[in-house]
Amino acid sequence: MGELVMAAAMSHAPGIAAFTERATEEERAGFLGAAAELRQVLADAKPDLLVFLAPDHFTNFFVDKMPAFCIGVNEAYQGPVEKWLRIEKGKVNGAPDFATQLLEEAMDSGFDPAFSRGLQLEHSVMVPMNLIRPERDLPIVWVMANCQIPPMPSLKRCYQFGEVLRKVIDGRNERVAVIGTGGLSHSPGAAEAYDLDPEFDQEFLALLDSDNPKAILDIPASRLDRAGFGTWEVRLWAIALGATKGRPARTLSYAPIKAWQTGCAVSVFR
Ligand SMILES: [Fe+2]
């Protein structure tokens, strides 16, 4: 029987890789130290497969076509596409059999996700991968949720998608790790890019670590808007939460890192 051997969520701000040194020593030690801890947790879990829950920043989709969800059924992925990211471009194997079953299960469960055999990787997957599995030796499945252009799937809907993912994991025979990437508060590229919202971030993480993390699903969309449009990416955390069936998390680090223009956190589900 398959097993969810680890679930975690973390920020993927491009500055983490592209201009690491702009953060203070303390900020770097906090976030990168927590990422190193997560790398060890992941290694100890001995997964066969990594499922990345990550948005797409107009690399594969744009305003002319934007699915609510897209499942990568790639045989292999290439990336990152960003030459300035300071992460070496290369190939990562996909897991089309798992991805196809997820697609079929989603369709049987009231979802109609898009699918693609040609998703190209970008910082949303490669920044976390570079920190927690730099060997790139495991096959991956990229599950994309629209966090770029309203209207977007609700947090509740994302949680339900995570439940579908869990059903597929439980019904197969791999050891699977799930990584939600995105957020927390930020407004990349905007005039207010350096105005983070640590109050939101801390409230969000406190709920995630609480006895009732599903209370996150009641956060109004307007509150995400106020924390900055990059905060829309907490949808990926909601999918990871759904995959755990609502388990509380343990936050390994958090800091509003202005140099990386993002409230940066690493959390692992208990
Ligand atoms: Fe992002």
Tab-separated table of C-alpha atoms and ligand atoms in Angstrom:
chain	number	residue	atom	x	y	z
A	1	MET	CA	0.000	0.000	0.000
A	2	GLY	CA	1.218	3.494	-0.773
A	3	GLU	CA	2.209	5.885	1.920
A	4	LEU	CA	2.438	9.631	2.388
A	5	VAL	CA	5.857	9.626	4.049
A	6	MET	CA	6.288	13.380	4.371
A	7	ALA	CA	4.330	16.566	3.766
A	8	ALA	CA	5.770	20.030	4.045
A	9	ALA	CA	5.344	23.551	2.738
A	10	MET	CA	7.798	26.353	2.141
A	11	SER	CA	8.372	29.645	0.384
A	12	HIS	CA	9.986	29.705	-3.064
A	13	ALA	CA	10.890	33.381	-3.568
A	14	PRO	CA	13.413	33.618	-6.435
A	15	GLY	CA	15.651	35.875	-4.325
A	16	ILE	CA	16.422	32.866	-2.106
A	17	ALA	CA	18.606	31.605	-4.960
A	18	ALA	CA	19.129	34.610	-7.243
A	19	PHE	CA	20.277	37.102	-4.605
A	20	THR	CA	20.775	35.032	-1.470
A	21	GLU	CA	23.451	37.351	-0.117
A	22	ARG	CA	21.150	40.355	0.089
A	23	ALA	CA	19.461	38.884	3.187
A	24	THR	CA	21.161	39.348	6.535
A	25	GLU	CA	23.277	36.570	7.977
A	26	GLU	CA	20.602	35.917	10.597
A	27	GLU	CA	17.847	35.722	7.971
A	28	ARG	CA	19.863	33.364	5.805
A	29	ALA	CA	20.763	31.158	8.751
A	30	GLY	CA	17.106	30.922	9.825
A	31	PHE	CA	15.559	30.061	6.468
A	32	LEU	CA	18.386	28.070	4.914
A	33	GLY	CA	18.948	26.237	8.202
A	34	ALA	CA	15.297	25.195	8.281
A	35	ALA	CA	15.483	24.134	4.629
A	36	ALA	CA	18.533	21.990	5.478
A	37	GLU	CA	16.549	20.418	8.307
A	38	LEU	CA	13.718	19.684	5.881
A	39	ARG	CA	16.219	18.161	3.447
A	40	GLN	CA	17.226	15.711	6.180
A	41	VAL	CA	13.592	14.959	7.114
A	42	LEU	CA	12.932	14.227	3.450
A	43	ALA	CA	15.998	11.988	3.127
A	44	ASP	CA	15.007	10.079	6.272
A	45	ALA	CA	11.505	9.536	4.865
A	46	LYS	CA	13.028	7.652	1.907
A	47	PRO	CA	10.444	8.699	-0.684
A	48	ASP	CA	10.162	7.125	-4.135
A	49	LEU	CA	8.417	10.156	-5.609
A	50	LEU	CA	8.020	13.887	-4.928
A	51	VAL	CA	4.786	15.734	-5.632
A	52	PHE	CA	5.394	19.472	-5.946
A	53	LEU	CA	2.325	21.635	-5.394
A	54	ALA	CA	3.455	24.876	-6.986
A	55	PRO	CA	2.054	27.821	-8.929
A	56	ASP	CA	3.189	28.886	-12.377
A	57	HIS	CA	4.492	32.436	-12.850
A	58	PHE	CA	3.489	32.810	-16.507
A	59	THR	CA	6.090	30.284	-17.639
A	60	ASN	CA	3.603	27.722	-18.942
A	61	PHE	CA	0.334	29.648	-18.778
A	62	PHE	CA	-0.705	33.233	-19.412
A	63	VAL	CA	-3.883	35.262	-19.575
A	64	ASP	CA	-4.879	33.566	-22.834
A	65	LYS	CA	-5.278	30.218	-21.039
A	66	MET	CA	-5.177	29.673	-17.303
A	67	PRO	CA	-6.474	26.446	-15.775
A	68	ALA	CA	-7.524	26.360	-12.126
A	69	PHE	CA	-5.422	23.220	-11.737
A	70	CYS	CA	-2.973	21.508	-14.083
A	71	ILE	CA	-1.264	18.173	-13.567
A	72	GLY	CA	2.113	17.581	-15.168
A	73	VAL	CA	2.089	14.204	-16.909
A	74	ASN	CA	5.566	14.856	-18.296
A	75	GLU	CA	7.902	11.929	-18.915
A	76	ALA	CA	10.623	14.395	-17.950
A	77	TYR	CA	10.825	18.062	-17.032
A	78	GLN	CA	13.476	20.634	-17.957
A	79	GLY	CA	14.296	23.676	-15.898
A	80	PRO	CA	14.576	26.159	-14.463
A	81	VAL	CA	13.704	28.456	-17.366
A	82	GLU	CA	15.056	31.506	-15.521
A	83	LYS	CA	18.705	31.994	-16.535
A	84	TRP	CA	19.202	34.544	-13.731
A	85	LEU	CA	18.120	32.163	-10.963
A	86	ARG	CA	21.645	30.811	-10.359
A	87	ILE	CA	20.289	27.258	-10.403
A	88	GLU	CA	21.726	25.005	-13.065
A	89	LYS	CA	19.278	24.017	-15.793
A	90	GLY	CA	18.757	20.299	-16.220
A	91	LYS	CA	16.392	17.381	-16.533
A	92	VAL	CA	14.189	15.936	-13.803
A	93	ASN	CA	12.279	12.733	-14.421
A	94	GLY	CA	8.492	12.862	-14.271
A	95	ALA	CA	6.092	10.205	-13.025
A	96	PRO	CA	3.429	10.042	-15.759
A	97	ASP	CA	1.795	6.903	-14.385
A	98	PHE	CA	1.156	8.491	-10.991
A	99	ALA	CA	0.164	11.784	-12.631
A	100	THR	CA	-2.325	10.088	-14.956
A	101	GLN	CA	-3.937	8.255	-12.082
A	102	LEU	CA	-4.208	11.542	-10.173
A	103	LEU	CA	-5.842	13.089	-13.222
A	104	GLU	CA	-8.350	10.246	-13.500
A	105	GLU	CA	-9.128	10.265	-9.780
A	106	ALA	CA	-9.599	14.033	-9.843
A	107	MET	CA	-12.066	13.695	-12.719
A	108	ASP	CA	-13.947	10.996	-10.811
A	109	SER	CA	-14.073	13.315	-7.794
A	110	GLY	CA	-15.695	16.352	-9.361
A	111	PHE	CA	-12.535	18.153	-10.538
A	112	ASP	CA	-11.684	18.797	-14.179
A	113	PRO	CA	-8.012	19.719	-14.118
A	114	ALA	CA	-5.991	20.509	-17.203
A	115	PHE	CA	-2.989	18.362	-17.933
A	116	SER	CA	0.258	18.883	-19.779
A	117	ARG	CA	3.061	16.676	-21.004
A	118	GLY	CA	5.289	19.682	-21.574
A	119	LEU	CA	5.435	21.724	-18.366
A	120	GLN	CA	8.734	23.550	-18.018
A	121	LEU	CA	10.105	24.016	-14.535
A	122	GLU	CA	10.657	27.428	-13.024
A	123	HIS	CA	11.592	28.827	-9.620
A	124	SER	CA	8.381	27.643	-7.940
A	125	VAL	CA	9.673	24.059	-8.113
A	126	MET	CA	13.423	24.565	-8.580
A	127	VAL	CA	14.136	26.848	-5.611
A	128	PRO	CA	12.659	24.327	-3.123
A	129	MET	CA	14.143	21.378	-5.040
A	130	ASN	CA	17.582	22.960	-4.976
A	131	LEU	CA	17.369	23.241	-1.183
A	132	ILE	CA	15.700	19.994	-0.154
A	133	ARG	CA	16.668	17.533	-2.903
A	134	PRO	CA	19.518	19.052	-4.913
A	135	GLU	CA	20.439	15.593	-6.209
A	136	ARG	CA	17.276	15.721	-8.421
A	137	ASP	CA	17.315	11.932	-8.281
A	138	LEU	CA	13.623	11.320	-7.629
A	139	PRO	CA	10.798	11.487	-10.167
A	140	ILE	CA	8.435	14.383	-9.605
A	141	VAL	CA	4.873	15.323	-10.413
A	142	TRP	CA	4.072	19.038	-10.643
A	143	VAL	CA	0.547	19.931	-9.615
A	144	MET	CA	-0.087	23.565	-10.554
A	145	ALA	CA	-2.864	25.689	-9.064
A	146	ASN	CA	-3.719	29.111	-10.453
A	147	CYS	CA	-2.494	31.706	-7.960
A	148	GLN	CA	-1.830	34.384	-10.573
A	149	ILE	CA	-5.066	35.571	-12.135
A	150	PRO	CA	-8.490	35.825	-10.429
A	151	PRO	CA	-10.800	34.044	-10.243
A	152	MET	CA	-8.783	31.355	-8.497
A	153	PRO	CA	-9.839	28.172	-6.708
A	154	SER	CA	-10.848	28.739	-3.085
A	155	LEU	CA	-8.780	27.496	-0.162
A	156	LYS	CA	-11.509	24.921	0.559
A	157	ARG	CA	-11.412	23.693	-3.015
A	158	CYS	CA	-7.631	23.392	-2.826
A	159	TYR	CA	-7.922	21.397	0.394
A	160	GLN	CA	-10.360	19.036	-1.345
A	161	PHE	CA	-7.905	18.626	-4.207
A	162	GLY	CA	-5.338	17.607	-1.598
A	163	GLU	CA	-7.750	14.958	-0.314
A	164	VAL	CA	-7.967	13.527	-3.833
A	165	LEU	CA	-4.168	13.474	-4.017
A	166	ARG	CA	-4.049	11.581	-0.732
A	167	LYS	CA	-6.556	9.014	-1.986
A	168	VAL	CA	-4.299	8.305	-4.959
A	169	ILE	CA	-1.196	8.049	-2.749
A	170	ASP	CA	-2.935	5.622	-0.395
A	171	GLY	CA	-4.148	3.463	-3.259
A	172	ARG	CA	-0.762	2.935	-4.907
A	173	ASN	CA	2.480	1.390	-3.728
A	174	GLU	CA	5.015	4.236	-3.662
A	175	ARG	CA	6.402	6.186	-0.742
A	176	VAL	CA	5.363	9.725	-1.634
A	177	ALA	CA	6.459	13.110	-0.273
A	178	VAL	CA	4.324	16.188	-0.903
A	179	ILE	CA	5.794	19.713	-0.939
A	180	GLY	CA	3.544	22.774	-1.142
A	181	THR	CA	5.430	25.875	-2.293
A	182	GLY	CA	4.527	29.561	-2.281
A	183	GLY	CA	3.819	32.593	-0.122
A	184	LEU	CA	3.761	33.825	2.452
A	185	SER	CA	2.993	37.582	2.257
A	186	HIS	CA	4.536	39.315	-0.735
A	187	SER	CA	3.852	41.449	-3.801
A	188	PRO	CA	6.677	40.629	-6.182
A	189	GLY	CA	7.664	43.328	-8.639
A	190	ALA	CA	5.106	45.801	-7.320
A	191	ALA	CA	5.736	49.236	-5.817
A	192	GLU	CA	4.838	47.724	-2.433
A	193	ALA	CA	7.229	44.764	-2.898
A	194	TYR	CA	9.018	45.561	0.345
A	195	ASP	CA	5.769	45.955	2.362
A	196	LEU	CA	5.330	42.477	3.795
A	197	ASP	CA	2.593	41.506	6.244
A	198	PRO	CA	4.194	39.625	9.138
A	199	GLU	CA	0.957	39.864	11.101
A	200	PHE	CA	-0.828	37.798	8.455
A	201	ASP	CA	2.073	35.379	8.136
A	202	GLN	CA	2.249	34.731	11.876
A	203	GLU	CA	-1.525	34.266	12.153
A	204	PHE	CA	-1.447	31.851	9.222
A	205	LEU	CA	1.427	29.801	10.677
A	206	ALA	CA	-0.181	29.766	14.142
A	207	LEU	CA	-3.322	28.290	12.591
A	208	LEU	CA	-1.272	25.797	10.575
A	209	ASP	CA	0.478	24.634	13.752
A	210	SER	CA	-2.747	24.583	15.808
A	211	ASP	CA	-5.073	21.751	16.773
A	212	ASN	CA	-7.415	22.931	14.023
A	213	PRO	CA	-5.357	23.924	11.000
A	214	LYS	CA	-8.472	23.567	8.834
A	215	ALA	CA	-9.487	26.985	10.257
A	216	ILE	CA	-7.138	28.270	7.539
A	217	LEU	CA	-9.814	27.407	4.997
A	218	ASP	CA	-12.053	30.129	6.488
A	219	ILE	CA	-9.518	32.915	5.874
A	220	PRO	CA	-11.389	35.325	3.588
A	221	ALA	CA	-9.930	35.971	0.149
A	222	SER	CA	-9.922	39.690	1.009
A	223	ARG	CA	-7.416	39.011	3.819
A	224	LEU	CA	-5.062	37.314	1.356
A	225	ASP	CA	-5.450	40.333	-0.948
A	226	ARG	CA	-4.472	42.704	1.875
A	227	ALA	CA	-1.296	40.704	2.559
A	228	GLY	CA	-0.212	41.127	-1.087
A	229	PHE	CA	-1.039	39.302	-4.285
A	230	GLY	CA	1.821	36.836	-3.831
A	231	THR	CA	-0.008	35.646	-0.721
A	232	TRP	CA	-2.528	34.016	-3.060
A	233	GLU	CA	0.013	31.194	-3.215
A	234	VAL	CA	-0.996	29.878	0.215
A	235	ARG	CA	-3.442	27.837	-1.882
A	236	LEU	CA	-0.588	25.360	-2.361
A	237	TRP	CA	-0.274	25.065	1.411
A	238	ALA	CA	-4.008	24.284	1.546
A	239	ILE	CA	-3.545	21.444	-0.964
A	240	ALA	CA	-0.713	20.029	1.175
A	241	LEU	CA	-2.938	20.344	4.250
A	242	GLY	CA	-5.683	18.414	2.456
A	243	ALA	CA	-3.213	15.685	1.555
A	244	THR	CA	-2.497	15.253	5.274
A	245	LYS	CA	-6.260	15.180	6.007
A	246	GLY	CA	-5.868	18.257	8.191
A	247	ARG	CA	-2.848	17.403	10.324
A	248	PRO	CA	-1.178	20.205	12.279
A	249	ALA	CA	2.237	21.377	11.139
A	250	ARG	CA	5.414	22.423	12.879
A	251	THR	CA	6.949	25.636	11.618
A	252	LEU	CA	10.720	25.319	11.415
A	253	SER	CA	11.385	28.945	10.592
A	254	TYR	CA	9.691	32.188	9.710
A	255	ALA	CA	10.956	35.675	8.989
A	256	PRO	CA	9.691	38.552	6.851
A	257	ILE	CA	12.775	38.816	4.636
A	258	LYS	CA	12.538	42.154	2.837
A	259	ALA	CA	15.702	41.510	0.817
A	260	TRP	CA	13.938	38.521	-0.762
A	261	GLN	CA	10.667	40.493	-0.865
A	262	THR	CA	8.784	37.670	0.882
A	263	GLY	CA	7.550	36.409	4.229
A	264	CYS	CA	9.652	33.227	4.237
A	265	ALA	CA	8.610	30.089	6.109
A	266	VAL	CA	9.369	26.383	6.230
A	267	SER	CA	6.795	24.064	7.819
A	268	VAL	CA	6.561	20.319	8.075
A	269	PHE	CA	3.313	18.518	8.841
A	270	ARG	CA	3.390	16.327	11.931
B	1	FE	FE	5.576	32.593	-6.309
